[in-house]
Short mmCIF file of C-alpha atoms in Angstrom, two decimals:
data_model
loop_
_atom_site.label_atom_id
_atom_site.label_comp_id
_atom_site.label_asym_id
_atom_site.label_seq_id
_atom_site.Cartn_x
_atom_site.Cartn_y
_atom_site.Cartn_z
CA MET A 1 -37.11 39.38 -83.76
CA LYS A 2 -36.28 35.92 -85.09
CA LYS A 3 -32.57 36.66 -84.73
CA ILE A 4 -33.06 37.45 -81.09
CA PHE A 5 -35.13 34.30 -80.56
CA PHE A 6 -32.61 31.98 -82.19
CA GLY A 7 -29.76 33.77 -80.38
CA ILE A 8 -31.42 32.97 -77.07
CA ILE A 9 -31.88 29.33 -78.09
CA LEU A 10 -28.21 29.16 -79.17
CA MET A 11 -27.10 30.46 -75.79
CA PHE A 12 -29.34 27.88 -74.10
CA GLY A 13 -27.68 25.10 -76.07
CA ALA A 14 -24.23 26.34 -75.06
CA VAL A 15 -25.33 26.27 -71.43
CA LEU A 16 -26.50 22.65 -71.83
CA ILE A 17 -23.12 21.65 -73.24
CA ALA A 18 -21.26 23.38 -70.44
CA SER A 19 -23.54 21.73 -67.87
CA ALA A 20 -22.97 18.31 -69.38
CA GLN A 21 -19.23 18.83 -69.39
CA GLU A 22 -19.34 19.89 -65.73
CA ASP A 23 -21.30 16.74 -64.88
CA MET A 24 -18.48 14.70 -66.36
CA LYS A 25 -16.26 15.86 -63.46
CA VAL A 26 -16.62 13.19 -60.78
CA LEU A 27 -15.80 13.96 -57.14
CA LYS A 28 -13.17 11.57 -55.82
CA VAL A 29 -12.36 11.39 -52.10
CA ASP A 30 -8.94 10.11 -51.05
CA THR A 31 -8.55 9.17 -47.39
CA LEU A 32 -4.94 9.23 -46.26
CA LYS A 33 -3.91 7.64 -42.95
CA PRO A 34 -0.46 8.85 -41.92
CA ALA A 35 2.06 6.19 -40.94
CA GLN A 36 2.18 5.51 -37.19
CA ASN A 37 5.50 4.72 -35.54
CA LEU A 38 5.66 2.43 -32.51
CA CYS A 39 7.56 4.99 -30.43
CA LYS A 40 8.27 8.67 -30.85
CA ALA A 41 11.61 10.23 -30.07
CA VAL A 42 11.54 11.47 -26.47
CA PRO A 43 14.65 12.51 -24.50
CA LEU A 44 15.13 9.96 -21.71
CA SER A 45 17.31 9.48 -18.68
CA HIS A 46 18.77 5.98 -18.38
CA TRP A 47 20.98 5.50 -15.31
CA SER A 48 19.76 4.37 -11.89
CA VAL A 49 21.22 2.95 -8.70
CA ALA A 50 19.56 0.81 -6.04
CA VAL A 51 20.27 -0.43 -2.53
CA LYS A 52 18.49 -3.46 -1.07
CA GLY A 53 18.45 -5.90 1.76
CA GLY A 54 16.47 -8.89 2.98
CA LEU A 55 16.58 -12.56 3.86
CA ASN A 56 18.19 -15.58 2.24
CA ASN A 57 17.69 -19.32 2.57
CA TYR A 58 20.64 -21.44 1.40
CA LEU A 59 19.56 -24.99 0.56
CA MET A 60 22.75 -26.78 1.53
CA ALA A 61 24.16 -29.42 3.81
CA PRO A 62 24.49 -29.88 6.67
CA PRO A 63 20.80 -29.21 7.45
CA ALA A 64 19.73 -26.64 10.04
CA PRO A 65 17.57 -27.83 12.95
CA THR A 66 14.66 -25.49 12.11
CA TYR A 67 13.52 -23.42 9.16
CA MET A 68 14.23 -20.16 10.99
CA ASP A 69 17.84 -21.28 11.52
CA ARG A 70 18.28 -21.30 7.73
CA LEU A 71 17.38 -17.62 7.33
CA ASN A 72 20.16 -15.04 7.11
CA LEU A 73 20.75 -11.54 5.81
CA THR A 74 21.51 -10.47 2.25
CA LEU A 75 22.60 -6.92 1.42
CA GLY A 76 23.43 -5.49 -1.97
CA GLY A 77 23.40 -2.77 -4.55
CA VAL A 78 22.75 -2.31 -8.27
CA ILE A 79 23.80 0.09 -10.99
CA GLU A 80 21.68 -0.20 -14.12
CA TYR A 81 21.31 1.35 -17.56
CA THR A 82 17.74 1.15 -18.88
CA PHE A 83 17.73 1.53 -22.66
CA ASN A 84 13.99 2.02 -23.14
CA PRO A 85 10.68 1.11 -21.42
CA LEU A 86 11.36 -2.59 -22.11
CA PHE A 87 15.04 -3.50 -21.64
CA GLY A 88 18.00 -2.69 -19.44
CA ILE A 89 21.34 -4.11 -18.31
CA GLY A 90 23.06 -3.77 -14.98
CA LEU A 91 25.74 -4.84 -12.55
CA GLU A 92 24.72 -6.22 -9.13
CA TYR A 93 26.63 -6.90 -5.95
CA ASP A 94 25.21 -9.12 -3.15
CA PHE A 95 26.68 -10.01 0.20
CA SER A 96 24.98 -13.05 1.74
CA ASP A 97 25.62 -14.65 5.09
CA TYR A 98 24.70 -18.34 5.33
CA SER A 99 25.90 -19.10 8.85
CA ARG A 100 23.70 -21.47 10.88
CA PRO A 101 23.66 -24.14 13.53
CA TYR A 102 23.21 -27.70 12.29
CA THR A 103 22.44 -31.15 13.55
CA TYR A 104 23.88 -34.18 11.82
CA ARG A 105 23.15 -37.66 13.18
CA ASN A 106 22.13 -36.18 16.50
CA THR A 107 25.40 -34.27 16.70
CA PRO A 108 25.06 -30.46 16.90
CA GLY A 109 27.53 -28.17 15.20
CA ASP A 110 28.04 -24.72 13.77
CA VAL A 111 28.53 -23.38 10.24
CA LYS A 112 30.07 -20.01 9.46
CA GLY A 113 29.97 -18.82 5.87
CA SER A 114 29.38 -15.87 3.54
CA THR A 115 29.62 -15.08 -0.14
CA ASN A 116 30.16 -11.97 -2.26
CA ASP A 117 28.32 -12.32 -5.57
CA ILE A 118 29.00 -10.04 -8.55
CA LEU A 119 26.58 -10.50 -11.45
CA LEU A 120 25.96 -8.96 -14.86
CA PHE A 121 22.23 -9.12 -15.63
CA GLU A 122 19.53 -8.13 -18.10
CA SER A 123 16.13 -6.85 -17.02
CA VAL A 124 12.84 -6.93 -18.94
CA ASN A 125 9.85 -4.76 -18.05
CA LEU A 126 7.13 -7.40 -18.11
CA SER A 127 4.38 -4.84 -17.49
CA ASN A 128 5.26 -2.85 -20.61
CA ALA A 129 5.75 -6.05 -22.60
CA PHE A 130 2.34 -7.56 -21.79
CA ALA A 131 0.26 -4.46 -20.90
CA PRO A 132 1.84 -1.51 -22.74
CA PHE A 133 -1.20 0.79 -22.60
CA ARG A 134 -1.90 0.85 -18.87
CA GLN A 135 -3.60 3.84 -17.30
CA GLY A 136 -3.92 5.51 -13.91
CA MET A 137 -2.16 3.97 -10.92
CA TRP A 138 -1.07 0.95 -12.97
CA THR A 139 1.45 3.12 -14.81
CA LYS A 140 3.31 3.51 -11.48
CA LEU A 141 3.64 -0.24 -10.84
CA ASN A 142 6.02 -2.31 -12.94
CA PHE A 143 7.08 -5.94 -12.84
CA TYR A 144 10.58 -6.81 -14.04
CA GLY A 145 12.13 -10.14 -14.89
CA THR A 146 15.91 -10.45 -14.48
CA VAL A 147 18.45 -13.02 -15.59
CA GLY A 148 22.19 -12.88 -15.02
CA ALA A 149 25.45 -14.65 -14.32
CA GLY A 150 28.71 -13.89 -12.60
CA VAL A 151 31.21 -14.98 -9.99
CA ALA A 152 30.84 -15.73 -6.27
CA MET A 153 33.73 -15.27 -3.83
CA TYR A 154 32.90 -17.25 -0.73
CA ASN A 155 34.42 -18.70 2.42
CA GLY A 156 33.06 -21.10 5.01
CA ALA A 157 33.95 -22.79 8.27
CA LEU A 158 32.52 -26.00 9.67
CA ASP A 159 33.09 -26.21 13.40
CA GLY A 160 35.96 -23.77 13.18
CA ALA A 161 37.81 -25.37 10.22
CA THR A 162 38.22 -22.44 7.81
CA GLU A 163 38.58 -22.50 4.03
CA ALA A 164 38.79 -18.97 2.67
CA ASP A 165 38.86 -17.13 -0.66
CA GLN A 166 37.07 -19.71 -2.80
CA THR A 167 35.37 -18.77 -6.08
CA SER A 168 32.48 -20.21 -8.02
CA LEU A 169 30.32 -19.39 -11.02
CA VAL A 170 26.81 -18.29 -10.10
CA GLY A 171 23.62 -17.79 -12.07
CA MET A 172 20.62 -15.70 -11.10
CA LEU A 173 16.89 -15.44 -11.90
CA GLY A 174 14.66 -12.79 -10.37
CA LEU A 175 11.21 -11.21 -10.35
CA ILE A 176 10.82 -7.62 -9.14
CA ALA A 177 7.73 -5.56 -8.31
CA GLU A 178 8.63 -1.86 -8.39
CA LEU A 179 6.35 0.99 -7.29
CA ASN A 180 7.22 4.55 -8.32
CA LEU A 181 7.06 6.76 -5.23
CA SER A 182 8.10 9.79 -7.30
CA LYS A 183 9.86 10.57 -10.55
CA ALA A 184 13.21 9.90 -8.91
CA VAL A 185 12.57 7.20 -6.29
CA SER A 186 10.88 3.81 -6.39
CA LEU A 187 10.28 1.04 -3.85
CA SER A 188 10.91 -2.57 -4.87
CA LEU A 189 10.27 -6.08 -3.61
CA GLU A 190 12.32 -8.82 -5.25
CA GLY A 191 12.37 -12.58 -5.20
CA LYS A 192 15.61 -14.17 -6.46
CA TYR A 193 17.16 -17.55 -7.04
CA HIS A 194 20.95 -18.06 -7.06
CA GLN A 195 22.54 -21.25 -8.36
CA TYR A 196 26.20 -21.84 -7.46
CA ASP A 197 28.56 -24.11 -9.30
CA ALA A 198 30.52 -24.82 -6.10
CA LEU A 199 30.39 -28.37 -4.78
CA ASN A 200 31.35 -27.12 -1.32
CA LEU A 201 30.08 -23.86 0.14
CA VAL A 202 31.18 -25.07 3.58
CA THR A 203 34.49 -26.77 4.31
CA GLY A 204 34.07 -30.51 4.57
CA ALA A 205 30.35 -30.48 3.67
CA ARG A 206 29.23 -31.37 0.17
CA SER A 207 26.16 -29.43 -1.04
CA ASN A 208 23.34 -31.77 -1.96
CA ARG A 209 21.83 -29.08 -4.24
CA ASN A 210 25.07 -27.70 -5.63
CA GLY A 211 24.57 -24.49 -3.68
CA ASP A 212 21.02 -23.20 -4.26
CA ALA A 213 19.78 -20.04 -2.54
CA LEU A 214 16.40 -18.33 -2.34
CA MET A 215 16.30 -14.63 -1.48
CA LEU A 216 13.59 -12.10 -0.70
CA VAL A 217 14.80 -8.50 -0.59
CA ALA A 218 13.31 -5.01 -0.52
CA GLY A 219 15.02 -1.96 -1.92
CA LEU A 220 15.02 1.67 -2.95
CA ARG A 221 15.96 2.74 -6.46
CA PHE A 222 17.19 6.22 -7.29
CA LYS A 223 16.73 7.28 -10.91
CA LEU A 224 19.36 9.72 -12.12
CA GLY A 225 18.88 12.56 -14.58
CA SER A 226 16.41 15.41 -15.08
CA LYS A 227 14.59 14.03 -18.14
CA LEU A 228 11.77 11.50 -18.24
CA HIS A 229 13.40 8.31 -17.00
CA ALA A 230 13.14 5.17 -19.10
CA ARG A 231 11.90 3.25 -16.02
CA ASN A 232 9.03 5.74 -15.63
CA ALA A 233 8.03 5.69 -19.28
CA SER A 234 5.32 3.44 -20.64
CA VAL A 235 4.77 2.50 -24.25
CA ARG A 236 1.70 4.77 -24.16
CA ALA A 237 3.85 7.72 -23.09
CA LEU A 238 6.18 7.18 -26.05
CA SER A 239 3.49 6.41 -28.62
CA PRO A 240 2.78 9.17 -31.15
CA GLU A 241 -0.38 11.16 -30.58
CA PRO A 242 -3.18 10.00 -32.91
CA LYS A 243 -3.17 12.18 -36.01
CA PRO A 244 -6.44 13.24 -37.68
CA ILE A 245 -7.37 11.47 -40.87
CA ILE A 246 -6.64 13.72 -43.84
CA VAL A 247 -9.37 13.78 -46.48
CA LEU A 248 -8.35 15.13 -49.89
CA LYS A 249 -11.05 16.03 -52.42
CA THR A 250 -9.95 15.90 -56.04
CA ILE A 251 -11.86 16.41 -59.25
CA GLN A 252 -11.46 13.70 -61.82
CA LYS A 253 -13.03 13.63 -65.27
CA GLY A 254 -15.44 10.83 -65.83
CA ASP A 255 -17.31 9.47 -68.86
CA THR A 256 -20.37 7.74 -67.49
CA GLU A 257 -22.94 6.67 -70.07
CA ALA A 258 -25.68 9.02 -68.84
CA VAL A 259 -23.41 12.07 -68.93
CA THR A 260 -22.10 11.12 -72.37
CA VAL A 261 -25.67 10.92 -73.75
CA ARG A 262 -26.53 14.33 -72.30
CA LEU A 263 -23.42 15.87 -73.83
CA LYS A 264 -24.09 14.33 -77.23
CA THR A 265 -27.71 15.57 -77.21
CA ALA A 266 -26.64 19.08 -76.26
CA GLU A 267 -24.02 19.16 -79.02
CA ASN A 268 -26.54 17.99 -81.66
CA LEU A 269 -29.04 20.63 -80.52
CA ASN A 270 -26.37 23.30 -80.72
CA VAL A 271 -25.51 22.28 -84.30
CA ILE A 272 -29.19 22.46 -85.32
CA LEU A 273 -29.61 25.87 -83.74
CA LYS A 274 -26.47 27.19 -85.46
CA ASP A 275 -27.76 25.97 -88.87
CA LYS A 276 -31.14 27.65 -88.32
CA LEU A 277 -29.49 30.89 -87.24
CA ASN A 278 -27.23 30.91 -90.32
CA LYS A 279 -30.23 30.27 -92.58
CA LEU A 280 -32.17 33.06 -90.90
CA GLN A 281 -29.27 35.47 -91.46
CA GLN A 282 -29.05 34.46 -95.16
CA ASP A 283 -32.82 34.99 -95.67
CA ALA A 284 -32.57 38.40 -94.07
CA GLN A 285 -29.72 39.40 -96.42
CA ASN A 286 -31.58 38.14 -99.53
CA SER A 287 -34.71 40.09 -98.60
CA ASN A 288 -32.66 43.30 -98.48
#
């Protein structure tokens, strides 16, 4: 009977040791946040063409009698390659008429002139640069800034005296508002400034502003390709979808003071129980 009793106690001590050892395993939680890229790889279309037309105002001498006399037509076209939702480059052609009547020292006259401007430009999507995570209808409206330079081929005639086939360097700054009517077509309104290096845009008349011109034009842009076009894509559209946070649970051995004390106590109790069981077995053998 005593053997059974001490055997039960011995088993109880072994359970205490195992429990203490299990308590030494500390739960450790590792939270892993996967790296987020700015843009994900999405197949894009890049090429587009545009046609446009509107009014120009050439700030040049001799002065026109009224403001309306200074307004003339500008027509043009653009071919552009848009790399991504932020940047693009393109080639632009503009034909501008700057003919007008004039009055100089109470003497009326007539100016005939036009220029063909060819410019290489860079465009920046200001909407995606300053508000990349737009939603709803605002994703369809984009504002672009453009800057470029090129050559102007012009000719002018003051009171019938013609000087043809002149060339000049020309610089350009522009601001464009573009509304997407569909995936393939957009409507634009553009304000531009052209600065000519020519001293004379009209024969015999020296420009007092070195050939400045303000232009306001409207246009249609046709985006080529069957994929998502870079001009239709926002930074939000190309941003990776948020990935769930991955929580990894690992078991790591620990040696806190409280657990160590419990383990030591259980081990000492197990030793005592073993000694008593051995002594009980020896007494039982001697009595036989």
